PDB file of C-alpha atoms in Angstrom:
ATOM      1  CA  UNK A 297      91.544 101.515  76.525  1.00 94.00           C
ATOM      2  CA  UNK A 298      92.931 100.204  79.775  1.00 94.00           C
ATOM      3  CA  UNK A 299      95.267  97.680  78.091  1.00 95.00           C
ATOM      4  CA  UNK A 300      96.717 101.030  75.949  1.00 96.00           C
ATOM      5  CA  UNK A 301      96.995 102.743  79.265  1.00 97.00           C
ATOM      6  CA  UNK A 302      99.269  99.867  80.166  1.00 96.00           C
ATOM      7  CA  UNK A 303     101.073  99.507  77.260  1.00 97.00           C
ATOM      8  CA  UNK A 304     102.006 103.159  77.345  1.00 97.00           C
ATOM      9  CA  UNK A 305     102.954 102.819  81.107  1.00 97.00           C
ATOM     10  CA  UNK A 306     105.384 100.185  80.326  1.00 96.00           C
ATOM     11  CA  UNK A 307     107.087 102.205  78.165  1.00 97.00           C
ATOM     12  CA  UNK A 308     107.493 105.553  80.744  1.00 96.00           C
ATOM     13  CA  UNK A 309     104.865 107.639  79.297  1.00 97.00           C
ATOM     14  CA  UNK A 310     102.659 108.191  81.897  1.00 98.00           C
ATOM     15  CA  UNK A 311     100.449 111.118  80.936  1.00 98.00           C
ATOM     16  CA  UNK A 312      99.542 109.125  77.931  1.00 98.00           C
ATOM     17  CA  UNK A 313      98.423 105.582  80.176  1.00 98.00           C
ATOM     18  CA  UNK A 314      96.591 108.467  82.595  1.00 98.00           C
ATOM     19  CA  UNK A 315      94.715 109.295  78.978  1.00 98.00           C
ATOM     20  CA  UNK A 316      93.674 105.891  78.394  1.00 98.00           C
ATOM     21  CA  UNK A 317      92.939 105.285  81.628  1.00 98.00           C
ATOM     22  CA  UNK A 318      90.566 108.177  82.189  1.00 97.00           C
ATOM     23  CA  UNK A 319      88.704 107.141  78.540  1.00 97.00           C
ATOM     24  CA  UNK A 320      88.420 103.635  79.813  1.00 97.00           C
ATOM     25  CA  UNK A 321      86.645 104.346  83.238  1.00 97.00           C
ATOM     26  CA  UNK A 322      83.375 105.515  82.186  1.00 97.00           C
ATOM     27  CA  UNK A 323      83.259 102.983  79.169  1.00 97.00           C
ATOM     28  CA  UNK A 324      83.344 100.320  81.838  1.00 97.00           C
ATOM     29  CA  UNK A 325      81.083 102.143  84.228  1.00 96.00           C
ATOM     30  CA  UNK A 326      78.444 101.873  80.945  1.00 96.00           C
ATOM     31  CA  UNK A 327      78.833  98.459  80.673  1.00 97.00           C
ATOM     32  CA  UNK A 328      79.482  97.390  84.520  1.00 96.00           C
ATOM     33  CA  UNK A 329      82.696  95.924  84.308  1.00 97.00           C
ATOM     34  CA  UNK A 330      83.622  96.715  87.971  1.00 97.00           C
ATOM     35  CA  UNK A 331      86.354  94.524  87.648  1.00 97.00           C
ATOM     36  CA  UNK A 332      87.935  96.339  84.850  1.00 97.00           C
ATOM     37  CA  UNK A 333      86.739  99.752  86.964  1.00 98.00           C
ATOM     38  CA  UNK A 334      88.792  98.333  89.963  1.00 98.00           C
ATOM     39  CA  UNK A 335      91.727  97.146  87.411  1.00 97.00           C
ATOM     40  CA  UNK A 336      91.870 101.076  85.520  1.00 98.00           C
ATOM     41  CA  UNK A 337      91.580 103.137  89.173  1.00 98.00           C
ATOM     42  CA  UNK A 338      94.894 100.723  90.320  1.00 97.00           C
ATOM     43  CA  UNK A 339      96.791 101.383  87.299  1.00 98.00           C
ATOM     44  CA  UNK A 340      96.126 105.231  87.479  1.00 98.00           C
ATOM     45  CA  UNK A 341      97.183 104.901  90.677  1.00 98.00           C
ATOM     46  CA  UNK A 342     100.609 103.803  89.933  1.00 98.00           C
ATOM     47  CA  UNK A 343     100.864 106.253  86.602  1.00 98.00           C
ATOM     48  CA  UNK A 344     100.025 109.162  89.639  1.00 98.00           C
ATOM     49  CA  UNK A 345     102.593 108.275  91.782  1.00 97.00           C
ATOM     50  CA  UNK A 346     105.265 107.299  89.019  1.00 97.00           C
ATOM     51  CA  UNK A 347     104.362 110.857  88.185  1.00 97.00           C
ATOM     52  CA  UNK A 348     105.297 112.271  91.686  1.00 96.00           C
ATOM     53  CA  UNK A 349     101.828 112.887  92.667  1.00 98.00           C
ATOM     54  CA  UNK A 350     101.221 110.939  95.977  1.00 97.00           C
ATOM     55  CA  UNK A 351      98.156 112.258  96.673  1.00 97.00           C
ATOM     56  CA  UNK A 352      96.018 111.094  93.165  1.00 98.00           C
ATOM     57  CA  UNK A 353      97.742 108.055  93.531  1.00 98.00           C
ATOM     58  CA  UNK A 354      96.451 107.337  97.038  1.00 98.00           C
ATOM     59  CA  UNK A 355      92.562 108.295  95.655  1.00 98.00           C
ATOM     60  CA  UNK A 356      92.777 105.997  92.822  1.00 98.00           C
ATOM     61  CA  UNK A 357      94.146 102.888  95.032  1.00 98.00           C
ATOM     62  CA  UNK A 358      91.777 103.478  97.335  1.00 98.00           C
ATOM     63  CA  UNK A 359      88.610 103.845  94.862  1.00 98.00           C
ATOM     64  CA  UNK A 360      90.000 100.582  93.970  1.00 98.00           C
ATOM     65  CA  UNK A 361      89.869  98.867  97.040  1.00 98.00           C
ATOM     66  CA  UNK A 362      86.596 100.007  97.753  1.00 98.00           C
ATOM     67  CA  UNK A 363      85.108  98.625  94.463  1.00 97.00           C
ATOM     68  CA  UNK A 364      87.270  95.298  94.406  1.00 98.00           C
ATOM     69  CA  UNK A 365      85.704  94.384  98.063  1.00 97.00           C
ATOM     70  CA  UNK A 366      82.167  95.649  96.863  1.00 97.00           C
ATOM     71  CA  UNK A 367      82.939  93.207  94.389  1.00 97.00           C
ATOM     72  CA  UNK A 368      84.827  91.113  96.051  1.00 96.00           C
ATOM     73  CA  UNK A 369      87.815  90.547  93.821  1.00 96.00           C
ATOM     74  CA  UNK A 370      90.674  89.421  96.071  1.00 95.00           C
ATOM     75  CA  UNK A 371      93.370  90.022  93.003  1.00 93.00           C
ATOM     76  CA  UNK A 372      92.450  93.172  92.624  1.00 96.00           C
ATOM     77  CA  UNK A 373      91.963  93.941  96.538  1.00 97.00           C
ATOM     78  CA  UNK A 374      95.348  92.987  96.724  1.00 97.00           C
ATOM     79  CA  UNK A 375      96.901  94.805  94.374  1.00 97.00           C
ATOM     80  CA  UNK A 376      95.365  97.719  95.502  1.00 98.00           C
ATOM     81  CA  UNK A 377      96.520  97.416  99.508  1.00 98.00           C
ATOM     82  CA  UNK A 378     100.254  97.065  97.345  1.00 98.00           C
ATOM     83  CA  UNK A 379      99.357 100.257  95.804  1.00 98.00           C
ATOM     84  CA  UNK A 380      98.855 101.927  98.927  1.00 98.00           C
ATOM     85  CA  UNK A 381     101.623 100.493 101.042  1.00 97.00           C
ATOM     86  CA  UNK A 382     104.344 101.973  98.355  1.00 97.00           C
ATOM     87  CA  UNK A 383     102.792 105.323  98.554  1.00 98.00           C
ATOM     88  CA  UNK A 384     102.641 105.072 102.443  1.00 97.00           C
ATOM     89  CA  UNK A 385     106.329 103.817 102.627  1.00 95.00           C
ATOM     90  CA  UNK A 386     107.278 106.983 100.223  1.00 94.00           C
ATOM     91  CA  UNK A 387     105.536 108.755 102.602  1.00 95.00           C
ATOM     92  CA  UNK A 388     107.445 107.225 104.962  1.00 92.00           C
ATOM     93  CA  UNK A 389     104.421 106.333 107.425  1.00 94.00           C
ATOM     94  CA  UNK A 390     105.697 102.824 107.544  1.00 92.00           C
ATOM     95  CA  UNK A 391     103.275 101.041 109.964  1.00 92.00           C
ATOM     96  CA  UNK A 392     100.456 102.415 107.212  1.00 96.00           C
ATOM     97  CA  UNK A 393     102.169 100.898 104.687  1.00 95.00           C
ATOM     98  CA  UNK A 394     103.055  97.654 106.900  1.00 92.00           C
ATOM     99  CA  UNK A 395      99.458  97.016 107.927  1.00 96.00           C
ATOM    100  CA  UNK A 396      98.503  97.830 103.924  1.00 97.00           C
ATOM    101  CA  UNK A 397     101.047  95.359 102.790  1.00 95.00           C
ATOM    102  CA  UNK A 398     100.400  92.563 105.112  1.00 93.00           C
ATOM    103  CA  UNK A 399      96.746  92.820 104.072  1.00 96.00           C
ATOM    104  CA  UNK A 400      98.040  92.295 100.416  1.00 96.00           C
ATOM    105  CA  UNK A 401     100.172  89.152 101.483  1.00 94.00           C
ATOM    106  CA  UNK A 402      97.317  88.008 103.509  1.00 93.00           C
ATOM    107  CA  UNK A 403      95.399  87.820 100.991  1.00 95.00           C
ATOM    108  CA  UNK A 404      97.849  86.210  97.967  1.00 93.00           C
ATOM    109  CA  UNK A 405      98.700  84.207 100.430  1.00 91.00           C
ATOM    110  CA  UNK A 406      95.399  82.311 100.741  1.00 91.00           C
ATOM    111  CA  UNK A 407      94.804  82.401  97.135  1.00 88.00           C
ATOM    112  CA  UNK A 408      98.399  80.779  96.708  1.00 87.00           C
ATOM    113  CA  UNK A 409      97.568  78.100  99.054  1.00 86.00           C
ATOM    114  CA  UNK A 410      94.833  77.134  97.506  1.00 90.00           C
ATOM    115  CA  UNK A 411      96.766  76.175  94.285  1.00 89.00           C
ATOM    116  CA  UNK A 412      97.099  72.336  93.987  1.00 91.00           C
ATOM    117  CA  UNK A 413      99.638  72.094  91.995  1.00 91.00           C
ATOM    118  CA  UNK A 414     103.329  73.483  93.039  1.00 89.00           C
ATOM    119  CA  UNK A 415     104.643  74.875  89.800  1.00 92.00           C
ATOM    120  CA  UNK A 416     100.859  76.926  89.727  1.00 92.00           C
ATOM    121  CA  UNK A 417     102.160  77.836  93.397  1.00 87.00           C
ATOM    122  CA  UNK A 418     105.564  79.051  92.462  1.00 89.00           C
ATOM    123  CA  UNK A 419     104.030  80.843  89.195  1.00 92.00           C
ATOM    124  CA  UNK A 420     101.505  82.872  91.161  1.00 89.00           C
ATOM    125  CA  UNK A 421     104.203  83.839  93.977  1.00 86.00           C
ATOM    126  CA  UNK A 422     106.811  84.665  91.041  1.00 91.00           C
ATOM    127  CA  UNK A 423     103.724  86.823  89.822  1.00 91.00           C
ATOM    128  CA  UNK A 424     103.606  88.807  93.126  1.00 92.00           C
ATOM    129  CA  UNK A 425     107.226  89.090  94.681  1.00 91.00           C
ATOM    130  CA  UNK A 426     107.080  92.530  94.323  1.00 94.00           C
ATOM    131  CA  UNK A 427     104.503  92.409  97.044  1.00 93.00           C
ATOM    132  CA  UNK A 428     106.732  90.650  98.967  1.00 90.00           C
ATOM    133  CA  UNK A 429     109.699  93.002  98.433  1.00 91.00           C
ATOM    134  CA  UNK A 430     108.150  95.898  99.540  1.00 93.00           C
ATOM    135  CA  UNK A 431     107.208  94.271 102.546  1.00 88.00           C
ATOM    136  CA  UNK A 432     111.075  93.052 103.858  1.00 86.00           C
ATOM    137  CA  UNK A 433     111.782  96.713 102.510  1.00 86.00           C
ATOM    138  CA  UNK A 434     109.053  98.158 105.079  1.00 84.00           C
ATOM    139  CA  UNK A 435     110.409  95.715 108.144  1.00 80.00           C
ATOM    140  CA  UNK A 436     114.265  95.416 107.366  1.00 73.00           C
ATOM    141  CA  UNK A 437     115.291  97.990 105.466  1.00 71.00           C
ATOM    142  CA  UNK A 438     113.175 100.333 106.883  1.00 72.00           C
ATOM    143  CA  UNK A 439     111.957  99.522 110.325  1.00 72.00           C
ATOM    144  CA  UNK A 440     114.350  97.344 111.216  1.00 63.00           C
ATOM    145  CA  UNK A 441     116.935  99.889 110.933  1.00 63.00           C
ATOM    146  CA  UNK A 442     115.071 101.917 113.431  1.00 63.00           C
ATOM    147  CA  UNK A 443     114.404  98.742 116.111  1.00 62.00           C
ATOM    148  CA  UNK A 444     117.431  96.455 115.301  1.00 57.00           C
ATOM    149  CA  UNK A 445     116.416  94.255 117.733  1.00 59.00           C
ATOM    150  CA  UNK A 446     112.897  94.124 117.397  1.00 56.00           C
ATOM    151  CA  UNK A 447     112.552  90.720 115.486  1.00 62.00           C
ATOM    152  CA  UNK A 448     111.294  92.460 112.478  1.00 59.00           C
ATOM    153  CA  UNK A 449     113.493  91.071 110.376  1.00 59.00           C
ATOM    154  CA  UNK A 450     112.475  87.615 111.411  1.00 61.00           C
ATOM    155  CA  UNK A 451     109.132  88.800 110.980  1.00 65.00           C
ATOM    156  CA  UNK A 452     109.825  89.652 107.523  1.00 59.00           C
ATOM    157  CA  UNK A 453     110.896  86.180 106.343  1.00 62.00           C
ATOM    158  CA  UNK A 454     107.860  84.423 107.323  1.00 62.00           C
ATOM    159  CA  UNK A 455     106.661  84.642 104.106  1.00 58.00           C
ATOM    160  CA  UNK A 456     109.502  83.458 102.446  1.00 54.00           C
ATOM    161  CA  UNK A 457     109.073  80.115 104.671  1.00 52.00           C
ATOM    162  CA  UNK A 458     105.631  80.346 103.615  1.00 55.00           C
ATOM    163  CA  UNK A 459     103.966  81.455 106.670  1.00 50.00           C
ATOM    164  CA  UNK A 460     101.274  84.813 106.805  1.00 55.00           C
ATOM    165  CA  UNK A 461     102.615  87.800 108.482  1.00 64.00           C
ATOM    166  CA  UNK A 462     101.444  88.280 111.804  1.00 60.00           C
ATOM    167  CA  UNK A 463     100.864  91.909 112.670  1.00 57.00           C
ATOM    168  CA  UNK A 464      97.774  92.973 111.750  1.00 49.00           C
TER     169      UNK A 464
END
């Protein structure tokens, strides 16, 4: 049911992925896939706020997070914090959604380093650049603006160079 729900996502409809969604969450809460749990609360998450509805989306990211560190699934952990920072950047409460984001970096970060081999490396970060585009969205485009001389923009390419972000 969840892999409808994303199937119908990708193609725009929403409402139908939300349907999915909710007939996938208790079928997994029968058979205690948590990690599937975690994986269906994320991706009504993002069908919320695609939909304009900030507030669901926020409840479903953050059910997510709370399950993925119960269960202590750093994919999903991360993808969650990403959920969270682009609803707290449309919200524009940018430090939120910088401290959510860096979290999520933080944490593909260390998975990525682990990675022995460098074309697994550059596969996993190619897998995750939205994560960090939102973030040099949040310090340059955003916050930068506001402090141009704050060395947020240098902050913001650490992670390019392949350094963790520092803040928080």
């Amino acid at each position: 049911m969840n892999n409808y729900g994303r199937v119908y996502s990708s193609m725009g409809d929403q409402r139908k992925a939300l349907e999915y969604y909710s007939l996938a969450l208790p079928i997994l809460a029968e058979v205690s896939n948590r990690a599937g749990q975690a994986a269906a609360l994320n991706n009504s998450g993002f069908a919320w706020e695609s939909l304009g509805d900030k507030t669901k989306g926020l409840d479903f990211h953050r059910r997510a997070l709370k399950l993925s560190e119960a269960i202590h699934d750093q994919r999903r952990e991360a993808r969650a914090h990403f959920g969270i920072a682009r609803i707290e950047s449309g919200n524009n409460r940018l430090k939120d959604a910088r401290r959510e984001i860096e979290k999520s970096i933080n944490i593909v970060e260390s998975f990525r380093s682990k990675l022995l081999s460098p074309d697994l490396r550059a596969d996993y970060r190619a897998s995750v650049q939205q994560y960090f585009d939102l973030y040099i969205d949040i310090l340059v485009m955003r916050m930068g603006k506001r402090q141009p001389r704050s060395g947020l923009i240098a902050e913001a390419l650490r992670p390019a160079n392949g350094a963790r972000p520092q803040h928080g």
